[in-house]
mmCIF file of C-alpha atoms in Angstrom:
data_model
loop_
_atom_site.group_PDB
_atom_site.id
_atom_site.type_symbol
_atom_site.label_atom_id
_atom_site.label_comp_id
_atom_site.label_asym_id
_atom_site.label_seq_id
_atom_site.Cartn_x
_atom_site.Cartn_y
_atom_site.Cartn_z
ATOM 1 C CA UNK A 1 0.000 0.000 0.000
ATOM 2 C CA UNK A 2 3.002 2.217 1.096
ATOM 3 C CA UNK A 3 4.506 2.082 -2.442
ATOM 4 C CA UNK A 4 0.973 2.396 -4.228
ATOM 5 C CA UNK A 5 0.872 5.523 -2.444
ATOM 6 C CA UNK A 6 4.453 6.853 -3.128
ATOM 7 C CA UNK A 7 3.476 6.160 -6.837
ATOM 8 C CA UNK A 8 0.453 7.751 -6.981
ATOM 9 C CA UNK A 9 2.275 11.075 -5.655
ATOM 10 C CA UNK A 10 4.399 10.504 -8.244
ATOM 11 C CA UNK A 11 2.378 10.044 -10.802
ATOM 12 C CA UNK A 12 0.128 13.071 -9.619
ATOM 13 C CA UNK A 13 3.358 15.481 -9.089
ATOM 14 C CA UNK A 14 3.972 14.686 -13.721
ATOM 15 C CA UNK A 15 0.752 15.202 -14.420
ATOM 16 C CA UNK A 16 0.439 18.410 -12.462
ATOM 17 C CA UNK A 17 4.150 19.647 -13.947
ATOM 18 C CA UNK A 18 3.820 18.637 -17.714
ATOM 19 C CA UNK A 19 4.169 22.020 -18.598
ATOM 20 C CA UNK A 20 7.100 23.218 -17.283
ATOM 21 C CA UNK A 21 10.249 23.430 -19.331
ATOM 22 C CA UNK A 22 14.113 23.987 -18.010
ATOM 23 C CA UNK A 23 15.511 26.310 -20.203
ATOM 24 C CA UNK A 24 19.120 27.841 -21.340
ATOM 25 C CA UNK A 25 20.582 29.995 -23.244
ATOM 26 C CA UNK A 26 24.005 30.284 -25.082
ATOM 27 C CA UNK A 27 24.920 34.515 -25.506
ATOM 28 C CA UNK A 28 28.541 34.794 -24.887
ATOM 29 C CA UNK A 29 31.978 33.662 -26.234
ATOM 30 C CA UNK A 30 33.891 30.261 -24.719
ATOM 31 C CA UNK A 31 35.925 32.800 -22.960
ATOM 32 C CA UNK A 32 33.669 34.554 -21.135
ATOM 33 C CA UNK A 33 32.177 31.413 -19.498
ATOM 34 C CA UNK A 34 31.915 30.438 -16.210
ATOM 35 C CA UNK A 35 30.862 28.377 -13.643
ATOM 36 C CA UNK A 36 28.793 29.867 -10.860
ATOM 37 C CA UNK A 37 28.017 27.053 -7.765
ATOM 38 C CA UNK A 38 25.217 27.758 -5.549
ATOM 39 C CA UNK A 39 24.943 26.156 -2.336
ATOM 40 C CA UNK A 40 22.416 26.218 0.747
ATOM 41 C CA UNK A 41 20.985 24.541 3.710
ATOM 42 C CA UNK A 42 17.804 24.969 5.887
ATOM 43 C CA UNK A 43 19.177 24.684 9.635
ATOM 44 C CA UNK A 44 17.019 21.855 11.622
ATOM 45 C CA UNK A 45 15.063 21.077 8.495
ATOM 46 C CA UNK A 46 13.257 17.825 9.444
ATOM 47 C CA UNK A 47 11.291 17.504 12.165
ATOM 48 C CA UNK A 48 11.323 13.925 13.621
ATOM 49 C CA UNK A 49 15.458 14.276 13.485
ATOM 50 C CA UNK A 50 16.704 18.103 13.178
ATOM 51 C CA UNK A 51 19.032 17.132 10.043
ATOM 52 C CA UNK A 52 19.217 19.823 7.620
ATOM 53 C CA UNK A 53 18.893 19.406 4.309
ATOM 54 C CA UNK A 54 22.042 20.850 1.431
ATOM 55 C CA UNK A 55 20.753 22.392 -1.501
ATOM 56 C CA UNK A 56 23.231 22.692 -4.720
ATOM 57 C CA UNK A 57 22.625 24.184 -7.717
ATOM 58 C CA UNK A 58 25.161 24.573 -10.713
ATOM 59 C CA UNK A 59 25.348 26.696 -14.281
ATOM 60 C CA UNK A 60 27.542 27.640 -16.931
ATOM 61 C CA UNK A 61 27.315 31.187 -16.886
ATOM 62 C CA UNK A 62 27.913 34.546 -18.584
ATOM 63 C CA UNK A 63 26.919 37.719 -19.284
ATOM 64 C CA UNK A 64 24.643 36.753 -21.878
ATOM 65 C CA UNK A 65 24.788 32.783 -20.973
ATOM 66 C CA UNK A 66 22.873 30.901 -18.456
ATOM 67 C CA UNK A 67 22.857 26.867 -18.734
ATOM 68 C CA UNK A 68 22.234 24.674 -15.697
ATOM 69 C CA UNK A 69 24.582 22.256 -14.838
ATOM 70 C CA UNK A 70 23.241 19.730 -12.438
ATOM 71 C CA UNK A 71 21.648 19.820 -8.988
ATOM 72 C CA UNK A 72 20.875 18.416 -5.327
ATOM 73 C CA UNK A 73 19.180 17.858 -2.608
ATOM 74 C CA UNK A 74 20.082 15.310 -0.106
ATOM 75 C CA UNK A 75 19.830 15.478 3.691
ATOM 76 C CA UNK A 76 22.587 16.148 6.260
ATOM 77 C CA UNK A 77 24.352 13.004 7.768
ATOM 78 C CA UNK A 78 23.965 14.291 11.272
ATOM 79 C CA UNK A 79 22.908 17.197 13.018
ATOM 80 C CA UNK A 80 23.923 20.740 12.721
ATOM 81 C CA UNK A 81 24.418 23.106 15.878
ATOM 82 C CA UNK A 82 24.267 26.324 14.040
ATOM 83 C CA UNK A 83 22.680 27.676 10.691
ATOM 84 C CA UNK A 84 26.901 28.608 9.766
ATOM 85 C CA UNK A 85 27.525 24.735 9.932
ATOM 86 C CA UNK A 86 24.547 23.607 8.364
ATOM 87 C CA UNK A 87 25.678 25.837 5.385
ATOM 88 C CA UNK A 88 29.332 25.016 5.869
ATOM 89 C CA UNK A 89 28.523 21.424 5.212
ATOM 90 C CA UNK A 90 26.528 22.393 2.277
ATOM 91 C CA UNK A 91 29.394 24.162 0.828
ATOM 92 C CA UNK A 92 31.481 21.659 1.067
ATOM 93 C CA UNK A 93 29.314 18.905 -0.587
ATOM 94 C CA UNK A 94 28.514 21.828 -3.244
ATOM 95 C CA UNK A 95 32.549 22.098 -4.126
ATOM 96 C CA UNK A 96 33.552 18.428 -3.737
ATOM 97 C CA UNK A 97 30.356 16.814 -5.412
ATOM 98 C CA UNK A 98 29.600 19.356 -8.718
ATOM 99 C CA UNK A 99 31.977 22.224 -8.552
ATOM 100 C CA UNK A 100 35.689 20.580 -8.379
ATOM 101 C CA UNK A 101 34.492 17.842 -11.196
ATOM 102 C CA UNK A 102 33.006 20.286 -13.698
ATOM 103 C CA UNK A 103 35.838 22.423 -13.532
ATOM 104 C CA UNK A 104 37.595 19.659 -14.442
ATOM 105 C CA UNK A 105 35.486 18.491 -17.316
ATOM 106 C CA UNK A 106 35.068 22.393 -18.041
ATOM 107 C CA UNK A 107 38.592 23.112 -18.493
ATOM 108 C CA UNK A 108 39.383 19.936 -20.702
ATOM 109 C CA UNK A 109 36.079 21.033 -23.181
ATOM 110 C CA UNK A 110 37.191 24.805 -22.982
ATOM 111 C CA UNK A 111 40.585 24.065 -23.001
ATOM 112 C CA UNK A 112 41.452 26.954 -20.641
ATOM 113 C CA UNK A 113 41.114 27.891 -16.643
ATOM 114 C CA UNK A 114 37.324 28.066 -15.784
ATOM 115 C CA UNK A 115 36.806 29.916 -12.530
ATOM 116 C CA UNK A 116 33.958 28.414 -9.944
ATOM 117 C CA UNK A 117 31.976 31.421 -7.885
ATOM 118 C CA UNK A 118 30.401 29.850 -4.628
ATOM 119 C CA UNK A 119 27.597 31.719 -3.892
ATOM 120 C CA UNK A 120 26.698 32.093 -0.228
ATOM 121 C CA UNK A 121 23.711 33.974 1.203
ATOM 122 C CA UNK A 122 25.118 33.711 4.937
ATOM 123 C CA UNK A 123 27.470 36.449 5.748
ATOM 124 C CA UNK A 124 29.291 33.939 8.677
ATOM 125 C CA UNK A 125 29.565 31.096 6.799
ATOM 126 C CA UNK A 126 31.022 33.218 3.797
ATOM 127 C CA UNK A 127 33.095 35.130 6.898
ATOM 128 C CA UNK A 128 34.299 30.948 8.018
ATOM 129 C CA UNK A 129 35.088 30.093 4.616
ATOM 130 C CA UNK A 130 37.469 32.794 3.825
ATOM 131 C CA UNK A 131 39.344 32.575 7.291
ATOM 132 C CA UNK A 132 39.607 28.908 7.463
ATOM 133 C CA UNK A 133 38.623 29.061 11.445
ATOM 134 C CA UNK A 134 36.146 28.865 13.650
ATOM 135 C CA UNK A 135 36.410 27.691 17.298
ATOM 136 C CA UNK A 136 32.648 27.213 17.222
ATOM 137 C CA UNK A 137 33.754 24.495 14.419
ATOM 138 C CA UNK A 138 36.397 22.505 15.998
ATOM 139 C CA UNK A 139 34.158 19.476 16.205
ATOM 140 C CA UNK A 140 33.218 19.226 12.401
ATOM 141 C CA UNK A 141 35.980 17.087 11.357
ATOM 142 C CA UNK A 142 34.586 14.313 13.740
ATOM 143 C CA UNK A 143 31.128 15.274 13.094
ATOM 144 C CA UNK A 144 30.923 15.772 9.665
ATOM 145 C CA UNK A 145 33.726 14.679 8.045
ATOM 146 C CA UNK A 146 34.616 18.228 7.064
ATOM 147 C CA UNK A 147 37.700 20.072 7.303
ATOM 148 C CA UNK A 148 37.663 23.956 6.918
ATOM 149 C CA UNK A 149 41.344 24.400 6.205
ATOM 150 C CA UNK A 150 40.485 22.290 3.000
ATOM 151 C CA UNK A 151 37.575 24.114 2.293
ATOM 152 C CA UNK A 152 39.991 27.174 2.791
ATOM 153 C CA UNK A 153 42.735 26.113 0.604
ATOM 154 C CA UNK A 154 40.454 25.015 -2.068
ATOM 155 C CA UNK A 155 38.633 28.522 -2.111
ATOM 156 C CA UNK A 156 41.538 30.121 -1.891
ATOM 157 C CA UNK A 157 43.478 28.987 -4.775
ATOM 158 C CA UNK A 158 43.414 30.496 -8.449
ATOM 159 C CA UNK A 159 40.284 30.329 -10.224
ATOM 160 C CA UNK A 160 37.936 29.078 -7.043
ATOM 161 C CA UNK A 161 36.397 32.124 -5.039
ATOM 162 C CA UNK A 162 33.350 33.019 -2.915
ATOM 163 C CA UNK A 163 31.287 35.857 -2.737
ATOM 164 C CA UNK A 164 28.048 36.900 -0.512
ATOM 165 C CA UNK A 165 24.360 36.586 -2.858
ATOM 166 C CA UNK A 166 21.134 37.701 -1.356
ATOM 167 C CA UNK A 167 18.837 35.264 -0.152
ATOM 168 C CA UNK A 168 16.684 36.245 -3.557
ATOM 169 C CA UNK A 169 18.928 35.139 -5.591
ATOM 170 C CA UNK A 170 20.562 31.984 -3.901
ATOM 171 C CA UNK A 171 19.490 29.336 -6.746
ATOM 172 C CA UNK A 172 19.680 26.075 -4.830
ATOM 173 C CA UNK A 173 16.970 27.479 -2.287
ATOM 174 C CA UNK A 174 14.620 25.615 -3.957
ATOM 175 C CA UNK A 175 16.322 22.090 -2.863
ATOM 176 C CA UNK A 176 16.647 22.925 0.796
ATOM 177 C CA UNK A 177 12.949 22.980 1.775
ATOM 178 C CA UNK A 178 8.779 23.326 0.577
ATOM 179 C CA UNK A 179 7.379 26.625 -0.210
ATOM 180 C CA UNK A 180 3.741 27.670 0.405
ATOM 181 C CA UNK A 181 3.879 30.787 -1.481
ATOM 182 C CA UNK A 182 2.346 30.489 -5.011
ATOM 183 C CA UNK A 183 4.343 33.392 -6.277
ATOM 184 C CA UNK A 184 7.623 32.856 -4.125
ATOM 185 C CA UNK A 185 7.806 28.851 -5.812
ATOM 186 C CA UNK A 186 7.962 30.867 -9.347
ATOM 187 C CA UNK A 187 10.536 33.303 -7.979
ATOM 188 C CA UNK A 188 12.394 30.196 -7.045
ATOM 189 C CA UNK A 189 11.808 28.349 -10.423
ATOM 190 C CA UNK A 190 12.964 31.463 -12.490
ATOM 191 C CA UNK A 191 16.094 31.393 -10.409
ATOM 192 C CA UNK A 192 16.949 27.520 -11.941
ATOM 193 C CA UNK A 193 15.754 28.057 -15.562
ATOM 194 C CA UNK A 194 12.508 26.123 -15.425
ATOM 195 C CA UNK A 195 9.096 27.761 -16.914
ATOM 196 C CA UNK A 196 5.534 27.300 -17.879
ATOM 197 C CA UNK A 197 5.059 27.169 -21.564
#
């Protein structure tokens, strides 16, 4: 009964969505490309465990150019203490998972340096990720499995940076948690190329 259920929700969810279309467009020269990583977590997101839940979202991008990548949504291994460590650990999954491969593949089809832009909507975490430190962090190497010297290094080496985006803008929103807002869900959609025909 439990998977007749889960397939009817399925089924409903297509046949509610057939007409939305992910969209992107091509506007700018190979060497103006590149590759802006979006990554966010709701802090406590689930309530029967307090998990949080990483959002990612990827594109190729430009001035004129805006093709997504890939994207994800998966839920924290354990729990977060702080809204700066739920987003931390996002970060890090964002980077290791999509960004640091697709620069690679990137790179090989461009055949030049493609920079990665983490976007971050949380002026601490962006504040952590720059520094390397936090003493309020110390335990997320055991925790987590995360080290923020790595994280760091990584985003401080040539052609990997982060910068602050408002909370309007952050892309991979939309994979962190449900929305109740008619209008806000198409704000989010717009944000990762999907619209109604």
């Amino acid at each position: 009964r439990l998977c007749d259920r889960k397939l009817h929700r399925l089924v409903c969810y297509v046949n509610s969505s057939l007409e939305y279309r992910l969209i992107g467009k091509v506007g700018d020269n190979a060497e103006m490309l590149f590759l802006d990583l979006y990554s966010d977590a709701d802090f406590a997101g689930c309530r029967k465990t307090a998990r949080s839940t990483s959002g990612i979202f990827l594109a190729l991008r430009g001035e004129n150019t805006f093709v997504p990548l890939g994207a994800s949504s998966k839920r924290q291994s354990c729990v977060s203490h702080s809204t700066p460590e739920a987003e931390i650990i996002a970060a890090n999954s964002a980077l290791r998972t999509e960004g640091l491969p697709a620069q690679h593949l990137w790179e090989f089809v461009l055949n030049r340096q493609v920079d990665i832009v983490l976007q971050e909507d949380n002026t601490a975490t962006l504040r952590i990720l720059q520094t390397g430190k936090s003493t309020a962090l110390r335990h997320l190497a055991r925790t987590h499995h995360v080290n923020l010297r790595w994280l760091n290094e990584v985003i401080g080496k040539d052609g990997v940076s982060a910068q602050y985006c408002d909370t309007k803008k952050q892309a991979a929103d939309i994979f962190t948690k449900a929305f109740s807002s008619a209008d806000k869900w198409r704000e989010v959609l717009d944000l990762i190329g999907i619209v109604t025909s």
